Amino acid sequence: MDVYSSSSSISHGVSSTELKRVNSVGSVLSFEHLSYAVGSKAGQKTIIEDISVSVCAGELLAIMGPSGAGKSTLLDVMSYRKIAMSGGTVHLNGRLVGAKEMHKISSFVEQEDALLGSLTVRESISYALRLHLPLLPKLQVQERVSRVIRSLGLQSCADQIIGTPISRGISGGQKRRVTAACAMVTFPRILFLDEVTSGLDSTSAREVMSAISSLATAEGMIVIASIHQPSLETLSQFTNLMLLAEGKTCYLGRVGDLDGFFERWGRPVGRFTTPSDHAMNFLNSDFIRAGLGRNSAREFREFYLSTLQGIPPNAEKWRLEQSTKDGDDVSALQGKAGPAGTLLWTTLILSERTAVNYRRNLLAYGVRAAMYAGMGLMLATIWIRLGTADSTINDRFSVHFFSVAFLAFMSVAGIPSFLEERAVYYRESKNGLYTTLPFLLSNTLVNIPFLLVCTILFTCICYWAIGLHSGAAPFFRFISFLFLAIFTAETQALIVASLLPIFVAALAITSFINGFWMSVGGYFIKARSLPRFWFFSFHYIDYQKYAFELLTNSDFRGLKFTCATQIDNTCVCAYPSSTPETCTVSGDDVLNYLDIGSISYGKWAAILVSISIIYRVLLYFALKARSV
């Protein structure tokens, strides 16, 4: 039996009745001796210490405690987002579960909502399911999504967008429920919830937990949730309760038994106090209240430990063995798409979602297209009709430099939308929906046409108005070479944003890098005049250098410039001419004077493509490094 499988093969037509029957089989998830500490050995601080607990299929475990008790850290360790100290183990039906297996069978709902703001609620949940089960029939996708939407009370906003800085969307509490829905819709065997009721009113919190409880019971789901200050009705939706203080277990038992626990301790719950609030009065040692000292949490734990005396040591073992016998077919469903098929379908679904996001989100490419159009109009009206006088040669160089350098510089406009995508990618990849490769491939596939449209828009506005080299071939070369430069700059900006996911910081670093490439590219100072270190190092890996030289060669080759200056009836040109008797200077003469006339279009374009590929590989590792 493969205990790590989920309900993947529902993509092959398994009915909801069969799914319920398979998932309802009892199984037990056991965590034993989990501990976690931070700091060096000399100054190590223990966050959680020797915690053990077992949860059965269909049960909900609530983890409560004061701030700093270790609730979120415990969830991270349980889900392998953090690695427990030596000795801690996780078993499902008696079999050891590692990090890779845990990520396959579980979903994690973080405290922060990471959603694509331009998608609707229904689309967000639907894409989550399709990414998990790419071959699931469309009808079953719709049925499952509709069921989860009804369960979490999202019918009224199902077709509203999540919301962007430009377009108002759903409320914060509704976003919380959408985040939970994206996790629950994927048929997880284990569901981790970190403060899932934060931002919800008491009624919404109760209904959300009631829906989760119903789904957990129906599908044999194991739910483990940290929760803060629940109402009595919300807490009653849970099966078991774990109370933490200073990283240690102070209570572990049925929710309904907490009242009796305090009766036996001699500190009964007050008439207008809930058992959980009463517990917090003892466990929170940050404030001293009347009748309670700073050692109240320690006394609480000591009494709890005393209540465990006399429990048969083999009771939990028997429970585990019994559930294991009943759960041998828990992994009956497993996807058959294979690695290549999964990669293909996941990439296509991600590409579809990314295209929808870019098409609707003005911050992604709408603003950028407007900026490129504006810059094209600016060039067209400032450098208008340059003509072929030799006095305009440097003006032409300025046009090409501006086109490469400043359009590449504007790649920073893509950072905000990418940071939103990046947050969604980390949430979904950690929940096992897909890996880094399909995300990178889909981003590349969708970026290319959108950037190409922006490049064509800019070129069509300014190229003919300026009077650059006429003809179809030079025009399409201009578009191609400029697009390669912008695509490389885009990837560079995404690398920085992946490693430094703070907009202002990523903007500053990307701007500095682009300014650096401008300085060593050979425009402000001739390449041969650069200090040797910069010339033989960064000058030759500067993508702007290759793009600039490609544009200038495409424009200047074959042109003749009239020399307007004459001294004593002798023609004097702005650049040395190979045919002074004609009082003209050719574009080739100008290029040769600047040592850039002998380049090969194919070779330089291949170098530019190679740099962009290297940048994309670096982007892969940047994303990968932050996702582990």
XYZ file of C-alpha atoms in Angstrom:
628
model
C 0.000 0.000 0.000
C 1.220 3.486 -0.883
C -0.063 5.609 1.971
C 1.135 8.779 0.299
C -1.303 8.761 -2.587
C -4.183 11.178 -2.786
C -7.379 11.171 -4.768
C -5.553 11.962 -7.990
C -7.078 9.421 -10.266
C -10.521 10.896 -9.987
C -9.340 12.378 -13.276
C -10.135 8.961 -14.737
C -13.840 9.181 -13.932
C -14.126 7.982 -10.322
C -17.558 8.908 -8.998
C -18.093 11.064 -5.922
C -19.689 8.082 -4.166
C -16.599 5.940 -4.713
C -14.386 8.812 -3.632
C -16.313 9.234 -0.387
C -16.147 5.498 0.302
C -12.371 5.350 -0.243
C -11.601 8.510 1.707
C -13.885 7.631 4.614
C -11.739 4.658 5.561
C -10.133 5.323 8.953
C -6.464 6.257 9.080
C -4.242 7.799 11.731
C -1.568 10.466 11.395
C 0.902 10.373 14.268
C 3.550 12.939 15.233
C 6.088 11.764 17.781
C 8.585 13.808 19.814
C 8.581 16.922 17.629
C 10.995 19.629 18.770
C 12.345 22.767 17.151
C 14.862 25.389 18.259
C 16.509 28.470 16.797
C 19.882 30.070 17.377
C 23.331 28.628 17.903
C 24.164 25.923 20.395
C 25.511 28.549 22.771
C 22.319 30.604 22.745
C 19.681 28.168 21.523
C 16.017 28.938 22.133
C 13.506 26.088 22.083
C 10.291 26.992 20.253
C 8.497 23.641 20.597
C 9.592 20.790 22.844
C 8.798 17.060 22.654
C 5.271 17.238 21.266
C 3.434 14.050 20.307
C -0.123 13.732 19.001
C -2.243 11.467 16.799
C -5.193 12.529 14.655
C -7.678 10.207 12.961
C -9.315 10.676 9.568
C -12.402 12.854 9.881
C -11.133 14.523 13.052
C -10.221 18.181 13.562
C -7.429 19.113 15.948
C -7.346 22.695 17.234
C -4.020 24.083 18.435
C -4.375 27.023 20.811
C -2.073 29.035 23.006
C -0.956 32.583 23.763
C 1.173 34.581 21.323
C 4.651 33.069 21.084
C 3.499 29.650 22.290
C 4.770 27.980 19.082
C 1.483 27.290 17.269
C 2.618 28.335 13.775
C 6.014 26.741 14.267
C 4.382 23.461 15.260
C 2.264 23.523 12.083
C 5.383 24.228 10.022
C 7.210 21.288 11.605
C 4.223 18.967 11.195
C 3.956 19.860 7.490
C 7.744 19.704 6.944
C 8.004 23.400 6.169
C 10.509 23.374 8.978
C 12.601 20.323 9.829
C 12.190 18.975 13.357
C 15.212 18.337 15.528
C 16.610 14.805 15.639
C 14.212 12.251 17.049
C 10.966 13.676 15.696
C 9.014 11.421 13.334
C 5.728 11.446 11.387
C 3.750 8.283 10.593
C 0.609 7.699 8.580
C -1.036 4.361 9.386
C 2.206 3.232 10.966
C 4.385 4.087 7.968
C 7.035 6.766 8.041
C 6.167 9.937 6.117
C 8.954 12.144 4.730
C 8.861 15.736 3.511
C 8.256 14.816 -0.138
C 5.359 12.510 0.720
C 3.831 15.019 3.139
C 3.791 17.718 0.470
C 1.990 15.339 -1.891
C -0.835 14.444 0.461
C -1.374 17.697 2.364
C -2.432 21.294 1.802
C -1.447 24.257 3.947
C -3.476 27.449 4.405
C -1.184 30.271 5.534
C -2.133 33.305 7.576
C -1.577 35.582 4.551
C -3.854 35.369 1.514
C -1.847 34.855 -1.704
C -4.303 35.126 -4.613
C -4.294 36.581 -8.123
C -6.430 39.682 -7.796
C -7.722 39.737 -11.376
C -9.296 36.259 -11.186
C -12.799 35.621 -9.886
C -13.461 33.493 -6.820
C -14.715 30.599 -8.956
C -11.729 30.819 -11.307
C -9.236 30.852 -8.430
C -10.709 27.703 -6.899
C -11.145 26.006 -10.285
C -7.526 26.578 -11.312
C -6.326 25.173 -7.980
C -8.244 21.952 -8.644
C -7.175 21.722 -12.292
C -3.515 22.188 -11.371
C -3.802 19.358 -8.857
C -5.754 17.076 -11.218
C -5.005 18.226 -14.787
C -7.031 15.422 -16.416
C -10.147 15.809 -14.279
C -13.234 16.080 -16.542
C -14.696 19.555 -16.799
C -18.055 18.496 -15.353
C -16.430 17.043 -12.228
C -14.338 20.194 -11.829
C -17.489 22.300 -11.872
C -19.304 20.008 -9.421
C -16.428 19.955 -6.956
C -15.824 23.709 -7.147
C -19.527 24.485 -6.710
C -19.718 22.202 -3.683
C -16.789 23.893 -1.960
C -18.156 27.347 -2.799
C -21.519 26.456 -1.240
C -19.882 24.904 1.797
C -17.835 28.020 2.537
C -20.659 30.466 1.856
C -19.077 32.064 -1.206
C -22.079 31.888 -3.548
C -22.746 35.637 -3.393
C -19.235 36.542 -4.530
C -18.405 33.517 -6.696
C -18.164 35.587 -9.881
C -16.500 38.654 -8.371
C -12.779 39.278 -8.852
C -10.517 38.927 -5.828
C -9.464 42.564 -6.173
C -6.461 44.607 -7.296
C -5.107 48.022 -6.258
C -7.104 49.433 -9.184
C -10.316 47.367 -8.978
C -12.112 46.742 -5.703
C -12.950 43.094 -5.068
C -14.173 40.894 -2.248
C -13.730 41.562 1.467
C -10.826 40.384 3.616
C -12.958 37.737 5.306
C -14.080 36.393 1.943
C -10.449 36.217 0.811
C -9.716 34.055 3.854
C -12.440 31.656 2.788
C -11.211 31.607 -0.825
C -7.712 30.705 0.375
C -9.173 27.853 2.418
C -11.312 26.769 -0.543
C -8.257 26.591 -2.839
C -6.692 24.155 -0.390
C -9.803 22.073 0.327
C -10.853 21.658 -3.307
C -7.757 19.570 -4.108
C -8.875 16.506 -2.077
C -6.029 16.743 0.479
C -5.574 13.827 2.842
C -4.263 16.278 5.450
C -5.256 19.921 5.795
C -3.148 22.355 7.833
C -4.818 25.657 8.722
C -2.841 28.542 10.205
C -5.259 31.032 11.801
C -7.872 30.319 9.139
C -10.579 32.245 11.009
C -8.536 35.460 11.315
C -10.464 38.392 9.896
C -13.810 36.578 10.075
C -16.726 37.562 12.267
C -17.931 34.977 14.775
C -20.751 33.732 12.528
C -18.507 33.373 9.472
C -15.820 31.659 11.547
C -18.362 29.155 12.880
C -19.797 28.438 9.433
C -16.353 28.060 7.833
C -15.235 25.596 10.477
C -18.569 23.785 10.225
C -18.054 23.410 6.452
C -14.504 22.168 6.949
C -15.726 19.727 9.589
C -18.418 18.378 7.227
C -15.941 17.891 4.381
C -13.414 16.292 6.721
C -15.996 13.794 7.927
C -17.329 13.040 4.446
C -13.907 12.597 2.832
C -11.866 11.208 5.708
C -9.709 14.324 5.831
C -7.332 14.984 8.730
C -7.514 18.649 9.771
C -4.981 20.348 12.043
C -5.554 24.047 12.703
C -4.041 26.760 14.836
C -6.786 29.084 16.003
C -6.927 32.288 18.022
C -9.730 33.204 20.432
C -12.562 31.126 18.909
C -16.118 31.457 20.073
C -17.625 28.486 21.902
C -19.630 27.525 18.806
C -16.530 27.668 16.579
C -14.438 25.631 19.015
C -17.182 23.010 19.245
C -16.645 22.213 15.542
C -13.277 20.657 16.484
C -12.888 17.121 17.762
C -9.724 17.531 19.821
C -7.868 20.419 21.401
C -4.159 20.957 22.093
C -3.153 23.828 24.378
C 0.435 25.099 24.147
C 2.495 27.340 26.380
C 6.196 28.059 25.885
C 6.313 25.339 23.236
C 5.044 22.556 25.535
C 1.792 20.610 25.604
C -0.416 21.757 28.481
C -3.572 19.939 27.429
C -4.466 17.371 24.796
C -7.897 15.856 24.695
C -11.476 16.137 23.522
C -12.854 19.653 23.264
C -15.852 18.698 25.382
C -13.617 17.392 28.182
C -11.915 20.750 28.843
C -14.686 21.902 31.181
C -14.325 18.761 33.296
C -10.543 19.180 33.295
C -10.886 22.504 35.108
C -13.439 21.004 37.516
C -10.962 18.323 38.536
C -8.200 20.919 38.899
C -10.346 22.924 41.260
C -10.499 25.976 38.992
C -13.936 25.698 37.330
C -14.905 27.787 34.333
C -16.855 30.923 35.232
C -20.456 31.427 34.222
C -19.742 33.977 31.479
C -16.362 32.559 30.364
C -15.673 29.986 27.687
C -13.330 27.093 28.552
C -10.785 28.248 25.975
C -10.721 31.818 27.337
C -10.414 30.392 30.855
C -7.406 28.366 29.709
C -5.749 31.430 28.180
C -5.945 33.181 31.544
C -3.533 30.571 32.919
C -1.350 30.007 29.851
C -0.563 33.659 29.050
C 2.232 34.679 31.400
C 2.856 38.067 29.777
C 0.335 39.692 32.124
C -0.212 39.022 35.828
C -3.868 38.917 36.783
C -5.486 38.752 40.180
C -5.018 35.308 41.705
C -2.634 34.203 38.928
C 1.151 34.290 38.968
C 3.794 33.917 36.310
C 4.010 30.185 37.098
C 0.359 29.532 36.257
C 1.257 27.940 32.905
C 3.714 25.587 34.606
C 1.094 24.621 37.203
C -1.414 24.061 34.377
C 1.001 21.703 32.618
C 1.915 19.844 35.809
C -1.729 19.107 36.550
C -2.299 17.949 32.948
C 0.685 15.586 33.173
C -0.654 14.203 36.445
C -3.944 13.338 34.730
C -2.077 11.127 32.242
C -0.903 8.763 34.972
C -2.650 5.410 34.842
C -3.492 5.490 31.110
C -2.569 2.110 29.586
C 0.653 2.597 27.595
C -0.598 0.404 24.730
C -3.932 2.202 24.265
C -2.674 4.519 21.525
C -0.757 1.688 19.893
C -3.923 -0.427 19.678
C -5.818 2.491 18.183
C -3.125 2.960 15.532
C -2.962 -0.733 14.619
C -6.734 -0.982 14.332
C -6.904 2.021 12.023
C -4.064 0.672 9.901
C -5.960 -2.587 9.322
C -9.000 -0.621 8.215
C -7.051 1.716 5.936
C -5.218 -0.589 3.578
C -7.004 0.799 0.508
C -6.636 4.458 1.424
C -4.371 4.964 -1.595
C -6.647 3.331 -4.154
C -6.588 6.426 -6.353
C -3.431 7.661 -8.105
C -2.938 9.750 -11.254
C -1.559 8.060 -14.348
C -0.519 11.071 -16.426
C 3.194 10.418 -15.885
C 5.934 13.053 -15.325
C 6.001 14.319 -18.936
C 2.209 14.474 -19.193
C 1.913 16.208 -15.832
C 4.527 18.785 -16.863
C 2.732 19.445 -20.161
C -0.766 19.788 -18.732
C 0.348 21.820 -15.720
C 2.296 24.199 -17.953
C -0.716 24.668 -20.234
C -3.098 25.334 -17.330
C -0.659 27.770 -15.719
C -0.179 29.503 -19.076
C -3.929 29.858 -19.447
C -4.274 31.340 -15.970
C -1.314 33.692 -16.451
C -2.689 34.918 -19.787
C -6.076 35.643 -18.191
C -4.338 37.490 -15.353
C -2.178 39.600 -17.702
C -5.109 40.384 -19.967
C -7.224 41.709 -17.098
C -4.566 43.186 -14.830
C -3.628 46.686 -15.963
C -0.611 46.646 -13.646
C 0.839 43.676 -15.499
C 0.997 44.914 -19.095
C -1.659 47.599 -19.525
C 0.414 50.287 -17.835
C 3.561 49.023 -19.546
C 1.974 49.156 -23.001
C 0.843 52.726 -22.301
C 4.370 53.683 -21.220
C 5.947 52.150 -24.326
C 3.400 53.893 -26.533
C 4.122 57.168 -24.738
C 7.874 56.770 -25.197
C 7.344 55.890 -28.855
C 5.307 59.070 -29.323
C 7.968 61.077 -27.517
C 10.720 59.773 -29.803
C 8.554 60.295 -32.865
C 7.952 63.963 -32.031
C 11.438 64.848 -30.731
C 13.617 62.977 -33.269
C 11.146 63.604 -36.092
C 12.396 63.174 -39.695
C 16.097 63.016 -38.991
C 17.010 62.712 -42.653
C 20.466 61.721 -43.927
C 22.642 64.742 -43.179
C 25.857 63.788 -41.365
C 24.860 66.136 -38.532
C 22.102 63.669 -37.584
C 24.382 60.631 -37.212
C 24.792 61.026 -33.446
C 21.070 61.657 -33.163
C 20.444 58.260 -34.732
C 22.790 56.655 -32.221
C 20.797 58.343 -29.453
C 17.562 56.885 -30.822
C 18.966 53.355 -30.725
C 20.510 53.795 -27.285
C 17.297 55.246 -25.900
C 15.253 52.423 -27.422
C 17.425 49.724 -25.850
C 18.367 51.309 -22.533
C 15.153 53.013 -21.488
C 12.724 50.379 -22.710
C 14.840 47.802 -20.867
C 14.830 50.092 -17.838
C 11.008 50.081 -17.896
C 11.057 46.334 -17.191
C 10.799 47.347 -13.518
C 7.103 47.991 -14.227
C 6.575 44.220 -14.262
C 7.830 43.716 -10.701
C 4.510 44.379 -8.829
C 2.503 41.836 -10.825
C 5.316 39.291 -10.609
C 5.484 39.623 -6.827
C 1.780 38.716 -6.718
C 2.429 35.707 -8.987
C 5.450 34.751 -6.894
C 3.389 34.664 -3.674
C 0.794 32.418 -5.335
C 3.555 30.214 -6.762
C 5.119 29.637 -3.344
C 1.768 28.810 -1.753
C 0.798 26.381 -4.495
C 4.206 24.767 -4.950
C 4.530 24.137 -1.207
C 1.106 22.506 -1.352
C 2.376 20.203 -4.096
C 0.223 21.536 -6.964
C 3.222 21.953 -9.265
C 6.979 22.502 -9.278
C 9.217 25.372 -10.352
C 9.707 24.213 -13.955
C 6.083 24.491 -15.187
C 5.751 27.868 -13.477
C 8.866 29.140 -15.250
C 7.811 27.678 -18.606
C 4.325 29.182 -18.400
C 5.723 32.566 -17.375
C 8.088 32.462 -20.359
C 5.434 31.368 -22.849
C 3.013 34.098 -21.807
C 5.624 36.850 -21.384
C 6.869 36.479 -24.954
C 3.679 37.503 -26.828
C 2.825 40.308 -24.385
C 6.340 41.796 -24.594
C 6.331 41.368 -28.361
C 3.080 43.339 -28.628
C 4.594 46.133 -26.509
C 7.698 46.181 -28.725
C 5.664 46.313 -31.946
C 3.489 49.107 -30.519
C 6.547 51.223 -29.681
C 8.218 50.560 -33.038
C 5.167 51.269 -35.182
C 4.687 54.651 -33.502
C 8.246 55.952 -33.832
C 10.150 54.039 -36.537
C 8.750 55.711 -39.660
C 8.266 59.120 -38.019
C 11.961 59.280 -37.092
C 12.983 58.170 -40.559
C 15.076 55.127 -39.732
C 16.277 52.797 -42.474
C 13.384 52.158 -44.848
C 12.355 48.713 -45.990
C 10.685 45.703 -44.450
C 13.900 43.871 -43.492
C 15.409 46.690 -41.351
C 11.999 47.310 -39.761
C 11.495 43.686 -38.648
C 15.136 43.404 -37.575
C 14.579 46.440 -35.339
C 11.564 44.775 -33.730
C 13.366 41.437 -33.280
C 16.573 42.847 -31.781
C 14.723 45.265 -29.511
C 12.407 42.486 -28.320
C 15.390 40.284 -27.372
C 16.808 43.125 -25.284
C 13.499 43.810 -23.528
C 12.908 40.104 -22.855
C 16.379 39.791 -21.309
C 15.789 42.885 -19.182
C 12.432 41.462 -18.077
C 14.101 38.249 -16.901
C 16.764 40.243 -15.065
C 14.068 42.150 -13.170
C 12.289 38.893 -12.266
C 15.518 37.391 -10.889
C 15.954 40.357 -8.565
C 12.283 40.245 -7.512
C 12.563 36.497 -6.801
C 15.554 36.970 -4.520
C 14.369 40.246 -2.973
C 10.546 40.199 -2.810
C 10.171 43.782 -1.597
C 8.993 46.130 -4.337
C 11.015 49.220 -3.386
C 14.199 47.202 -2.853
C 13.754 45.202 -6.074
C 13.069 48.431 -7.985
C 16.224 50.073 -6.634
C 18.496 47.097 -7.335
C 17.106 46.526 -10.846
C 17.482 50.226 -11.671
C 21.082 50.182 -10.486
C 21.882 47.111 -12.610
C 20.336 48.668 -15.712
C 22.287 51.879 -15.103
C 25.452 49.832 -14.789
C 24.843 48.104 -18.141
C 24.294 51.526 -19.750
C 27.681 52.698 -18.462
C 29.748 49.811 -19.829
C 27.823 49.266 -23.084
C 29.994 51.539 -25.224
C 27.673 54.488 -25.879
C 28.599 57.099 -23.273
C 32.264 56.179 -23.641
C 33.675 54.336 -26.641
C 34.300 50.680 -25.913
C 38.001 50.956 -26.745
C 38.312 53.805 -24.243
C 36.889 51.793 -21.341
C 39.353 50.773 -18.610
C 40.673 47.321 -19.451
C 38.978 45.613 -16.506
C 35.510 46.821 -17.524
C 36.202 46.231 -21.227
C 37.239 42.588 -20.910
C 34.711 41.660 -18.227
C 31.283 43.262 -18.004
C 31.349 44.966 -21.409
C 31.278 41.580 -23.123
C 28.416 40.194 -21.045
C 26.294 43.342 -21.375
C 23.091 42.440 -23.220
C 22.515 46.140 -23.970
C 25.822 46.289 -25.887
C 24.782 43.527 -28.276
C 21.271 44.922 -28.770
C 22.591 48.451 -29.369
C 25.157 47.257 -31.921
C 22.556 45.152 -33.700
C 20.152 48.099 -34.000
C 22.818 50.519 -35.219
C 24.135 48.082 -37.831
C 20.630 47.329 -39.074
C 19.952 51.047 -39.466
C 23.316 52.382 -40.734
C 24.347 49.697 -43.187
C 23.591 50.832 -46.738
C 22.844 54.482 -45.846
C 24.696 57.483 -47.263
C 24.978 60.688 -45.225
C 25.609 64.040 -46.899
C 28.446 66.062 -45.417
C 27.227 69.633 -45.042
C 30.464 71.251 -43.812
C 32.932 72.594 -46.378
C 36.235 74.396 -45.700
C 38.026 76.039 -48.628
C 35.815 74.061 -50.977
C 36.975 70.869 -49.260
C 34.320 68.577 -47.889
C 34.665 67.830 -44.161
C 32.447 65.092 -42.742
C 31.506 64.420 -39.135
C 33.107 60.958 -39.463
C 36.033 59.781 -41.665
C 34.755 58.935 -45.147
C 36.073 56.320 -47.548
C 34.737 58.427 -50.468
C 35.538 62.062 -49.631
C 35.274 63.059 -53.268
C 31.513 62.479 -53.154
C 31.173 64.616 -50.028
C 29.303 61.784 -48.321
C 30.045 59.354 -45.516
C 28.539 55.897 -45.573
C 26.908 54.200 -42.662
C 29.558 51.487 -42.913
C 32.299 54.144 -42.495
C 30.645 55.314 -39.290
C 30.281 51.790 -37.921
C 33.886 50.880 -38.789
C 35.161 54.025 -37.084
C 33.381 52.927 -33.894
C 34.703 49.336 -34.239
C 31.227 47.844 -34.503
C 30.907 47.483 -38.262
C 32.101 43.919 -38.640
C 29.533 42.204 -36.433
C 27.368 39.346 -37.676
C 23.606 39.628 -37.177
C 23.314 35.902 -36.541
C 26.231 35.693 -34.118
C 25.239 38.747 -32.089
C 21.580 37.677 -31.986
C 22.660 34.201 -30.847
C 24.718 35.766 -28.038
C 21.708 37.845 -26.984
C 19.481 34.747 -27.028
C 22.100 32.845 -24.996
C 22.205 35.602 -22.371
C 18.404 35.527 -22.093
C 18.459 31.721 -21.698
C 21.148 31.966 -19.005
C 19.032 34.560 -17.216
C 15.994 32.266 -17.374
C 18.063 29.430 -15.880
C 19.182 31.788 -13.114
C 15.523 32.717 -12.567
C 14.719 29.022 -12.151
C 17.333 28.613 -9.425
C 16.304 31.889 -7.775
C 12.710 30.644 -7.533
C 13.848 27.174 -6.493
C 16.139 28.507 -3.771
C 13.332 30.423 -2.079
C 10.757 27.633 -2.379
C 12.579 24.997 -0.323
